[in-house]
CSV table of C-alpha atoms in Angstrom, one decimal:
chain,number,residue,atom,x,y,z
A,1,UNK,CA,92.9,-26.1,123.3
A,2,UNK,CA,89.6,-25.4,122.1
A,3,UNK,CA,88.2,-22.6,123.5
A,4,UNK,CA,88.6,-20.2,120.9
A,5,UNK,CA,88.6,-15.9,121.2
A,6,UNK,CA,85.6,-15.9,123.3
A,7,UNK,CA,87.8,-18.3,126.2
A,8,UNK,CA,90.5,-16.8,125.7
A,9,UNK,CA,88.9,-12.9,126.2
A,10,UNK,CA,87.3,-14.3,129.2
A,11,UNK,CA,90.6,-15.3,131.0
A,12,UNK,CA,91.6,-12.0,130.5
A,13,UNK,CA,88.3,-10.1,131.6
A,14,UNK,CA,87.7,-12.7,134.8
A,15,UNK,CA,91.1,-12.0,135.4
A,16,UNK,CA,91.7,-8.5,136.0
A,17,UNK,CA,88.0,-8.5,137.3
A,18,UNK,CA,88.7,-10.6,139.8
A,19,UNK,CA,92.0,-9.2,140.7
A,20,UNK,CA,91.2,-6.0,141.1
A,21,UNK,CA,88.7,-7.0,144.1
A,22,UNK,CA,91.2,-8.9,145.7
A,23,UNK,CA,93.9,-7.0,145.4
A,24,UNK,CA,92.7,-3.2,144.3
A,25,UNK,CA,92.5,-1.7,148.1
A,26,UNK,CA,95.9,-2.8,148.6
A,27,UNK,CA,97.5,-1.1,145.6
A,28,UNK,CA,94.4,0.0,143.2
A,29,UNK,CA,94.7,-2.5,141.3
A,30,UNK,CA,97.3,-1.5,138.6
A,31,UNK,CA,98.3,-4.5,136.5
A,32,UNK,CA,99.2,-2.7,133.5
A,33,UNK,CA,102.1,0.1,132.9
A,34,UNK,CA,99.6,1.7,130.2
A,35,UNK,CA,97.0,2.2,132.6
A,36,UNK,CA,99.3,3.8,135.3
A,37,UNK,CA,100.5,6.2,132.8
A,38,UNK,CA,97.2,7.2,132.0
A,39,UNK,CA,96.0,7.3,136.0
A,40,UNK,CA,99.2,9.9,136.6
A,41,UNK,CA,97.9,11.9,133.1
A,42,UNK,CA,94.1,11.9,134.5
A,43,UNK,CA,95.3,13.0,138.5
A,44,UNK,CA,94.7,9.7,139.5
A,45,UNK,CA,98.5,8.6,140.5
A,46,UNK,CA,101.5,10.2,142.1
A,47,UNK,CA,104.2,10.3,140.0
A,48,UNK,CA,106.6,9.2,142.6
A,49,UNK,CA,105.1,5.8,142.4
A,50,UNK,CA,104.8,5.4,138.3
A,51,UNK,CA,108.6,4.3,138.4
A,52,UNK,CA,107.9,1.4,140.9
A,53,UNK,CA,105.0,0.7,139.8
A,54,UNK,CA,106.0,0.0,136.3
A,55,UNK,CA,109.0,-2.1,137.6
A,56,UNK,CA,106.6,-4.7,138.9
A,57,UNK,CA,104.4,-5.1,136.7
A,58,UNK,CA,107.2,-6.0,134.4
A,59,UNK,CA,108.6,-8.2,137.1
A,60,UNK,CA,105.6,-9.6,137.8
A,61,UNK,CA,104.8,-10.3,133.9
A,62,UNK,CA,107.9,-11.9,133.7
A,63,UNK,CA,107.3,-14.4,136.5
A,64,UNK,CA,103.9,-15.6,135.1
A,65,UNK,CA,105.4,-16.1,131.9
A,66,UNK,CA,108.1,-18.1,133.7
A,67,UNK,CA,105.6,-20.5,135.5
A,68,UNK,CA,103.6,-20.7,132.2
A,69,UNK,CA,106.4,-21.6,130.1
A,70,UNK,CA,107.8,-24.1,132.9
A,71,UNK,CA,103.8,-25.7,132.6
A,72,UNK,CA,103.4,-25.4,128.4
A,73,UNK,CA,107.3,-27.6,128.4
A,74,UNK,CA,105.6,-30.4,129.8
A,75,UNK,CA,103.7,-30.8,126.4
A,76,UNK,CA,105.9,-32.5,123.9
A,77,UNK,CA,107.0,-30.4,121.0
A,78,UNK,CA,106.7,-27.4,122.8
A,79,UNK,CA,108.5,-24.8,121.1
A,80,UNK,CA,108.3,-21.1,122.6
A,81,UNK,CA,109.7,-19.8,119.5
A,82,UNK,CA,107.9,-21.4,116.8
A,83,UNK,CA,104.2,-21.3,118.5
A,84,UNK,CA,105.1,-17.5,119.0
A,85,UNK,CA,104.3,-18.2,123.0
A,86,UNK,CA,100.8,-15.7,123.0
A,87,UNK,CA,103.3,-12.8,122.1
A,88,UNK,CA,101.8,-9.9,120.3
A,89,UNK,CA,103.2,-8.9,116.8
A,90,UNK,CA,101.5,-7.5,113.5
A,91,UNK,CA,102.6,-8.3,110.0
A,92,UNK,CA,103.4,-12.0,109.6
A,93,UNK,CA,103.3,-12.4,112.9
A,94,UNK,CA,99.4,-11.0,113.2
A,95,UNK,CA,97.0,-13.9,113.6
A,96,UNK,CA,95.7,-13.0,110.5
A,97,UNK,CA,98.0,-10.5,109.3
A,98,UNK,CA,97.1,-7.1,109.4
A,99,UNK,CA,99.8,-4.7,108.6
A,100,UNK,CA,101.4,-2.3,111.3
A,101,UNK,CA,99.0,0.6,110.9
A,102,UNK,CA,96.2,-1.5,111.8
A,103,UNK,CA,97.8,-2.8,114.9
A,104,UNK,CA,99.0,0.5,115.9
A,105,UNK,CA,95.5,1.9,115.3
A,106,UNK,CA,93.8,-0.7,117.3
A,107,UNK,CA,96.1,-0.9,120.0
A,108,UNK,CA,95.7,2.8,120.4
A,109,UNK,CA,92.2,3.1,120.3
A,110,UNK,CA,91.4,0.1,122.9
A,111,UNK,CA,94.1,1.5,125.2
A,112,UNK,CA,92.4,4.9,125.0
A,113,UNK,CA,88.7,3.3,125.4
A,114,UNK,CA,90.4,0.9,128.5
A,115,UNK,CA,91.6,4.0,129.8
A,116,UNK,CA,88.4,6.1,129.8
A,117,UNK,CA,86.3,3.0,130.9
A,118,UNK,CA,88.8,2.7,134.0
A,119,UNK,CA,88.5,6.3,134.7
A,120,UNK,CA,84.6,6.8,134.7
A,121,UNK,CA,83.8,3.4,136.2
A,122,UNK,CA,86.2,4.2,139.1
A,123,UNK,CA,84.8,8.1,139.4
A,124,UNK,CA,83.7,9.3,142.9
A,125,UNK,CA,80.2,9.8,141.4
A,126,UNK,CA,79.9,6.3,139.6
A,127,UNK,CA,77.9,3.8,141.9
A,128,UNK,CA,80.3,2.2,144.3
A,129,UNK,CA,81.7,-1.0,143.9
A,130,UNK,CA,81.2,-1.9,140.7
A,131,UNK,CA,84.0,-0.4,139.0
A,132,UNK,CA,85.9,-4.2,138.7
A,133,UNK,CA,83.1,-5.6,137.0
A,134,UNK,CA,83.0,-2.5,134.0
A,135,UNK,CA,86.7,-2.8,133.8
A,136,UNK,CA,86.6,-6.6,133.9
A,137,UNK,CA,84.0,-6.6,131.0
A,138,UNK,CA,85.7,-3.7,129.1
A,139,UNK,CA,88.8,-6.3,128.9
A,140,UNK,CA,86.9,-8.8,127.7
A,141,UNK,CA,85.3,-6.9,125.1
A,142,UNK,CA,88.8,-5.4,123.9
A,143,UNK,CA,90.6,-9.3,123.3
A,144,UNK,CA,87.5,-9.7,121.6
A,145,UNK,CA,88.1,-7.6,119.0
A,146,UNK,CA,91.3,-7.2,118.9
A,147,UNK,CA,92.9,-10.9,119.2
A,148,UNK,CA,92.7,-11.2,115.4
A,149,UNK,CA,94.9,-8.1,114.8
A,150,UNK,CA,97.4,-8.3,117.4
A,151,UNK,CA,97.2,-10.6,120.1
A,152,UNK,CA,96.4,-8.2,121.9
A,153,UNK,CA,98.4,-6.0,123.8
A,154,UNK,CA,97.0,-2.9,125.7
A,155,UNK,CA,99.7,-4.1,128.4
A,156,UNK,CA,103.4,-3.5,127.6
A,157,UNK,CA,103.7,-5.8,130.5
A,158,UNK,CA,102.0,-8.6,129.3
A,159,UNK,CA,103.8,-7.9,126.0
A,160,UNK,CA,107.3,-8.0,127.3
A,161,UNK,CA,106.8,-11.1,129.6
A,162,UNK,CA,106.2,-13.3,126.8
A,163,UNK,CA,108.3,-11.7,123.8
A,164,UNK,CA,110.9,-12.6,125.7
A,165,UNK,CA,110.2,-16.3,126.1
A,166,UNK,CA,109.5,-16.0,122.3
A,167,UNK,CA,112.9,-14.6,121.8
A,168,UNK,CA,113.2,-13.6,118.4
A,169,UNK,CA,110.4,-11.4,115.9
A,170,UNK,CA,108.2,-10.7,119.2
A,171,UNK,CA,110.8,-8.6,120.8
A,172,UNK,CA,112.1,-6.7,117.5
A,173,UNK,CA,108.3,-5.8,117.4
A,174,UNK,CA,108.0,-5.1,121.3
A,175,UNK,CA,108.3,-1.4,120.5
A,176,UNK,CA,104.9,-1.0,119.2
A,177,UNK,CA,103.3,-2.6,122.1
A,178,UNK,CA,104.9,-0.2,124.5
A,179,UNK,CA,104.0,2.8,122.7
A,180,UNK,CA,101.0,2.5,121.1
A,181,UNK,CA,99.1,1.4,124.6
A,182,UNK,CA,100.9,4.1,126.2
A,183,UNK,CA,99.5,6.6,123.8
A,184,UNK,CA,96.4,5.3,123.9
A,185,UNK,CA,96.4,5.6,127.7
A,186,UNK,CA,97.4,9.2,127.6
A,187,UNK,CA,94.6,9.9,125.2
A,188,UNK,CA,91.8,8.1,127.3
A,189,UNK,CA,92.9,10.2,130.2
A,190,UNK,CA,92.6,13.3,129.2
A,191,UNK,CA,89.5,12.8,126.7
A,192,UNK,CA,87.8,11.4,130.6
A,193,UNK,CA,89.3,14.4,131.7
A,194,UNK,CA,87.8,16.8,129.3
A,195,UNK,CA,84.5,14.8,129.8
A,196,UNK,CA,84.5,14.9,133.5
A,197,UNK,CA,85.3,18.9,133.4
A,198,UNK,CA,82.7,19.6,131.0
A,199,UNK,CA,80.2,17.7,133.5
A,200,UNK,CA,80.9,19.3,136.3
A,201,UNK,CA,80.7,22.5,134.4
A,202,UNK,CA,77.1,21.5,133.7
A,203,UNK,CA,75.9,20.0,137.0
């Protein structure tokens, strides 16, 4: 409609920004089964609620997919399948092609930088309150670069809501935006971790 990467990477950002005050001393803010994974690597998050957890932000993914489907069908022509429906695919189905190494690779690497982001903005010795705002930005910053690859992902949620309206080539292609976030994730954790440890060690 017009507003390009840079409108579309601000939905995102705004979004989770905004979110997270709202809703982030109620649940701490997990939108994102990627980012729980990590949380539970780092010592953030008790396993006994990744399970849950997971389940509704899937749930959850789904249901905003639903409503946005239910809106985009009152466009004529709209076609879930053909437009691809946001979903989040490499090959032929990149915006611009890229192969699946490179989407892999990116998705990976931004998950890991999310993850490390999340995990030093939301430290006990990083100013207070600010932590939505880094993690908002960070967001932002990530669709940026990545939209042209992938999509992007960094959310097997987000990724499984709308491959699913898509119906076809987004979900054979689904896997790679489950793992590779959930990879990068793992790695952002424990490189923070490492980090963290080594600073403590110094102070």
């Amino acid at each position: 409609m017009g507003i390009g990467y840079a409108g579309v990477s601000l939905a995102f950002g705004l979004t989770v920004l905004t979110m997270a005050y709202a809703v982030g001393y109620i649940s701490g803010g997990h939108f994102n089964p990627a980012v729980s994974i990590g949380l539970m690597v780092g010592g953030r998050f008790n396993s006994k609620d990744l399970v849950p957890y997971i389940v509704a932000q899937v749930v959850g993914g789904i249901a905003a997919a639903a409503l946005l489907y239910t809106i985009a069908s009152g466009v004529p022509g709209f076609d879930a399948a053909a437009s691809g429906f946001a979903s989040n695919g490499y090959g032929e189905h990149s915006p611009h092609r890229y192969t699946m190494l490179s989407a892999l690779l990116i998705e990976v690497v931004l998950t890991a930088i999310f993850l490390f982001v999340i995990m030093g903005s939301t430290d006990s010795r990083a100013p207070a309150g600010f932590a939505p705002i880094a993690i908002g930005l960070c967001l932002t910053l990530i669709h940026l670069v990545s939209i042209p690859v992938t999509n992007t992902s960094v959310n097997p949620a987000r990724s499984t809501a709308v491959a699913i309206f898509q119906g076809s080539w987004a979900i054979q292609q689904l896997w790679l935006f489950w793992v590779a976030p959930i990879v990068g994730g793992v790695i952002g954790a424990l490189c923070y971790k490492f980090v963290s440890a080594e600073e403590k060690t110094a102070a």
